[in-house]
Coordinates of C-alpha atoms and ligand atoms in Angstrom, one line a residue:
M1 CA 141.6 43.6 80.3
A2 CA 140.1 46.8 78.9
F3 CA 141.9 49.4 81.1
R4 CA 145.4 50.6 80.7
L5 CA 147.3 51.9 83.7
P6 CA 148.6 55.4 83.2
F7 CA 151.6 54.8 85.5
L8 CA 152.6 51.7 83.4
K9 CA 152.6 53.3 80.0
N10 CA 154.9 50.7 78.6
N11 CA 155.3 47.1 79.7
R12 CA 157.9 46.8 82.3
Q13 CA 160.8 44.3 82.6
V14 CA 160.8 42.6 85.9
N15 CA 163.8 40.3 86.4
D16 CA 163.9 39.2 82.8
R17 CA 160.1 38.8 82.7
L18 CA 157.7 41.2 81.2
L19 CA 155.0 42.5 83.5
T20 CA 152.2 43.8 81.3
T21 CA 149.3 46.0 82.2
E22 CA 146.9 43.4 80.9
N23 CA 146.2 40.0 82.4
L24 CA 146.9 41.0 86.0
P25 CA 145.3 38.7 88.6
K26 CA 142.1 40.1 89.9
H27 CA 142.4 38.4 93.3
V28 CA 145.8 37.6 95.0
A29 CA 145.9 35.5 98.1
I30 CA 149.1 35.5 100.2
I31 CA 150.4 33.2 103.0
M32 CA 152.7 35.6 104.7
D33 CA 155.3 33.2 106.1
G34 CA 158.8 33.5 107.6
N35 CA 158.4 36.3 110.1
G36 CA 159.8 34.2 112.9
R37 CA 162.9 33.1 110.9
W38 CA 163.5 36.6 109.8
A39 CA 163.7 37.7 113.4
K40 CA 165.8 34.7 114.5
K41 CA 168.4 35.4 111.8
R42 CA 168.8 38.9 113.4
G43 CA 168.8 37.6 117.0
L44 CA 165.5 39.3 117.6
P45 CA 162.4 38.0 119.3
R46 CA 159.8 36.4 116.9
V47 CA 157.4 39.2 117.5
A48 CA 159.9 41.6 115.9
G49 CA 159.4 39.6 112.7
H50 CA 155.6 40.1 112.9
K51 CA 156.0 43.8 113.3
E52 CA 158.3 44.0 110.4
G53 CA 155.8 41.8 108.5
M54 CA 153.2 44.5 109.1
K55 CA 155.4 47.0 107.2
T56 CA 155.5 44.5 104.2
V57 CA 151.7 44.4 104.3
K58 CA 151.6 48.2 103.8
K59 CA 154.0 48.0 100.9
I60 CA 152.1 45.2 99.1
V61 CA 148.7 47.0 99.7
R62 CA 150.1 50.2 98.1
K63 CA 151.4 48.2 95.1
A64 CA 148.1 46.3 94.8
V65 CA 146.2 49.7 94.8
E66 CA 148.6 51.1 92.2
L67 CA 148.1 48.0 89.9
Q68 CA 144.3 48.2 90.4
I69 CA 144.1 44.6 91.7
E70 CA 140.6 43.9 92.8
A71 CA 141.2 41.8 96.0
L72 CA 144.1 40.9 98.2
T73 CA 143.5 38.2 100.8
L74 CA 146.2 38.0 103.5
Y75 CA 146.5 35.0 105.9
A76 CA 147.3 36.8 109.1
F77 CA 146.2 34.1 111.7
S78 CA 145.1 30.6 111.3
T79 CA 142.8 28.6 113.5
E80 CA 145.9 26.5 114.4
N81 CA 148.0 29.6 115.4
W82 CA 146.5 29.6 118.9
K83 CA 149.0 26.8 119.7
R84 CA 151.8 29.4 119.7
P85 CA 153.2 30.9 122.9
K86 CA 150.7 33.2 124.5
P87 CA 152.9 36.4 124.3
E88 CA 153.3 35.8 120.6
V89 CA 149.6 35.3 120.1
E90 CA 148.9 38.5 122.1
T91 CA 151.3 40.5 119.9
I92 CA 149.7 39.2 116.7
M93 CA 146.3 40.2 118.1
K94 CA 147.5 43.7 118.6
L95 CA 148.7 44.1 115.1
P96 CA 145.3 44.9 113.4
N97 CA 144.9 47.8 115.8
E98 CA 148.5 49.0 115.3
F99 CA 148.1 48.6 111.5
L100 CA 144.7 50.1 111.1
S101 CA 145.1 53.0 113.6
T102 CA 148.1 54.4 111.7
Y103 CA 147.1 53.3 108.2
L104 CA 143.3 53.9 108.0
P105 CA 143.6 57.4 106.6
E106 CA 145.7 56.2 103.7
L107 CA 143.4 53.2 103.1
M108 CA 140.5 55.7 102.9
E109 CA 142.5 57.9 100.6
N110 CA 143.2 54.9 98.3
N111 CA 139.5 53.8 98.3
V112 CA 140.5 50.5 100.0
R113 CA 137.7 48.4 101.6
V114 CA 138.7 46.3 104.6
Q115 CA 137.1 42.9 105.1
T116 CA 137.8 39.8 107.0
I117 CA 137.3 36.1 106.7
G118 CA 137.5 33.7 109.6
Y119 CA 136.0 33.2 113.1
T120 CA 136.5 36.8 114.2
E121 CA 134.0 36.3 117.1
A122 CA 136.7 34.3 118.9
L123 CA 139.2 37.2 118.8
P124 CA 140.0 39.4 121.7
Q125 CA 137.6 42.4 122.0
H126 CA 140.2 45.0 121.2
T127 CA 141.1 43.1 118.0
R128 CA 137.5 42.9 117.0
N129 CA 137.0 46.6 117.7
A130 CA 139.9 47.6 115.5
I131 CA 138.6 45.5 112.7
H132 CA 135.0 46.6 113.1
I133 CA 135.9 50.3 113.0
A134 CA 138.0 49.8 109.8
M135 CA 135.3 47.7 108.1
E136 CA 132.7 50.3 109.0
K137 CA 134.7 53.3 107.8
T138 CA 135.8 51.7 104.6
A139 CA 132.4 49.9 103.8
N140 CA 131.5 52.3 101.0
N141 CA 134.9 52.3 99.3
T142 CA 135.0 50.7 95.9
G143 CA 138.6 50.0 95.2
L144 CA 140.9 47.2 96.4
I145 CA 139.2 44.7 98.8
L146 CA 141.8 44.1 101.5
N147 CA 140.7 40.9 103.1
F148 CA 142.4 39.7 106.2
A149 CA 142.0 36.0 107.0
I150 CA 142.1 36.0 110.8
N151 CA 141.4 32.9 112.9
Y152 CA 140.7 31.4 109.5
G153 CA 140.7 27.6 108.7
S154 CA 139.5 26.2 105.5
R155 CA 138.3 22.8 106.7
A156 CA 136.3 24.4 109.5
E157 CA 134.8 26.8 106.9
I158 CA 133.8 23.8 104.7
V159 CA 132.3 21.9 107.6
E160 CA 130.2 24.9 108.5
A161 CA 129.0 25.3 104.9
V162 CA 128.0 21.6 104.8
K163 CA 126.1 21.9 108.1
Q164 CA 124.3 25.0 106.8
I165 CA 123.4 23.3 103.5
A166 CA 122.2 20.1 105.3
T167 CA 120.0 22.3 107.6
D168 CA 118.5 24.0 104.6
V169 CA 117.7 20.7 103.0
K170 CA 116.2 19.4 106.2
Q171 CA 114.0 22.4 106.5
N172 CA 113.0 22.0 102.8
K173 CA 114.5 25.4 101.9
I174 CA 116.5 23.7 99.1
M175 CA 116.5 20.3 97.4
I176 CA 119.5 18.0 97.3
D177 CA 119.7 18.6 93.5
D178 CA 120.1 22.3 94.2
I179 CA 123.5 21.6 95.8
D180 CA 126.1 22.5 93.2
E181 CA 129.5 24.2 93.2
D182 CA 127.9 27.7 93.3
C183 CA 125.8 26.6 96.3
I184 CA 128.9 25.6 98.2
S185 CA 130.8 28.7 97.2
E186 CA 128.0 30.8 98.5
H187 CA 128.2 29.2 101.9
L188 CA 131.9 30.1 102.4
F189 CA 133.3 33.3 104.0
T190 CA 134.5 34.3 100.6
R191 CA 131.0 34.3 99.0
K192 CA 131.3 37.9 97.7
I193 CA 134.8 37.6 96.3
S194 CA 136.0 35.8 93.2
D195 CA 138.4 32.9 93.7
P196 CA 142.1 33.8 93.9
D197 CA 143.8 33.8 90.6
L198 CA 147.2 33.8 92.2
L199 CA 148.3 32.3 95.5
I200 CA 151.7 33.4 96.9
R201 CA 153.5 31.8 99.8
T202 CA 156.8 33.2 101.1
S203 CA 159.6 31.6 103.1
G204 CA 160.2 28.5 101.1
E205 CA 157.4 26.4 102.6
V206 CA 155.5 24.6 99.9
R207 CA 152.1 23.8 101.3
L208 CA 148.6 25.3 101.6
S209 CA 148.2 25.1 105.4
N210 CA 144.4 25.0 105.4
F211 CA 144.1 28.2 103.4
L212 CA 141.2 28.6 101.0
L213 CA 141.2 24.9 100.0
W214 CA 138.0 25.1 97.9
Q215 CA 138.7 28.6 96.5
N216 CA 142.3 27.8 95.4
A217 CA 141.1 24.9 93.2
Y218 CA 142.3 26.7 90.0
S219 CA 144.7 29.3 91.4
E220 CA 148.2 29.6 90.1
F221 CA 150.7 29.0 92.9
Y222 CA 153.9 31.0 93.4
F223 CA 156.3 29.9 96.1
T224 CA 159.4 32.0 97.0
D225 CA 162.2 31.5 99.5
V226 CA 162.0 35.2 100.4
L227 CA 160.9 35.7 104.0
W228 CA 157.7 37.8 104.4
P229 CA 159.5 40.8 106.0
D230 CA 161.9 40.9 103.1
F231 CA 159.1 40.5 100.5
N232 CA 158.6 43.9 98.8
E233 CA 157.1 45.7 95.8
E234 CA 159.7 44.2 93.4
E235 CA 159.2 40.7 94.6
F236 CA 155.5 41.2 94.3
E237 CA 155.8 42.4 90.7
K238 CA 158.0 39.4 90.0
S239 CA 155.3 37.0 91.2
L240 CA 152.8 38.9 89.0
A241 CA 155.1 38.6 86.0
V242 CA 155.5 34.8 86.6
Y243 CA 151.7 34.6 86.8
Q244 CA 151.3 36.3 83.5
N245 CA 153.6 33.7 81.9
R246 CA 151.4 30.8 83.1
K247 CA 148.8 29.3 80.8
R248 CA 145.6 28.7 82.8
R249 CA 143.8 25.8 81.3
Y250 CA 141.2 24.9 83.9
G251 CA 141.5 21.2 83.0
G252 CA 141.3 21.9 79.2
I253 CA 144.2 21.8 76.8
Ligands
LIG301 C1 153.8 33.4 109.7 O1 155.2 33.5 110.0 C2 153.1 34.7 110.1 C3 152.1 34.8 111.0 C4 151.4 33.6 111.6 C5 151.5 36.1 111.3 C6 151.4 37.0 110.1 C7 151.1 38.3 110.5 C8 151.6 39.4 109.9 C9 152.5 39.4 108.8 C10 151.2 40.8 110.3 C11 149.8 40.9 109.9 C12 149.4 42.3 109.9 C13 148.2 42.7 110.1 C14 147.9 44.1 109.8 C15 147.1 41.8 110.7 P1 155.8 32.6 111.1 O2 155.7 33.2 112.4 O3 155.2 31.2 111.0 O4 157.3 32.5 110.6 P2 158.3 31.3 110.8 O5 157.7 30.2 109.9 O6 159.5 31.8 110.2 O7 158.3 30.9 112.2

């Protein structure tokens, strides 16, 4: 990578690993898991874990800005999360407003652009409004893309892409031979963002949970037992240092 980060004049030691200013992932995707368990451990209601998790989001966004990471995709709500108790869903749906109303000035200051992936039309109106305002205000920012996956499900996304492509073929807009990997990528929510280089999942669960199945084909995976509300700048840097020690071969040798 051509740039050097002024705040990281020298390479930094992170838990026995060297975090360098070069070879940072361009796009980091995170499954923010463990809020409920964090709260339970403290005898608190699950929603307290989500609120604490929101504070972690702020910390990680600040660090991603500092490191000049290009995109951060955060799995905030899956298409399957509607199965949770109604009060919990209602609390999660209030978080974007709570987060964006207090944090939008800082996002603007840091040149962060807010985007979403997922079926946002199915969200409550107040949630959509909060997201819409943030997306509009930050639309011309050119720094970190902060991409919230809300009401997102990867299989549904792929099904929609296939339907759209089939329709295009039927209407003779494209030929069957035009269907290639780029064609499919361009029909996904993430069409404007490069695939994640690094996928992080917190809380000890080791699965993808219907998150960016196509896009994560060549991502490096980092799993940690740390619960999302306990994840912090140092843990994030640790994951980046681990990433930098991986050899990405994309099927080659
Ligand atoms: C998974 O933990 C977490 C969620 C489903 C919600 C994630 C939401 C946030 C971290 C806040 C997002 C902030 C904004 C600004 C939208 P879990 O509840 O499944 O935890 P558990 O596995 O311990 O029960």
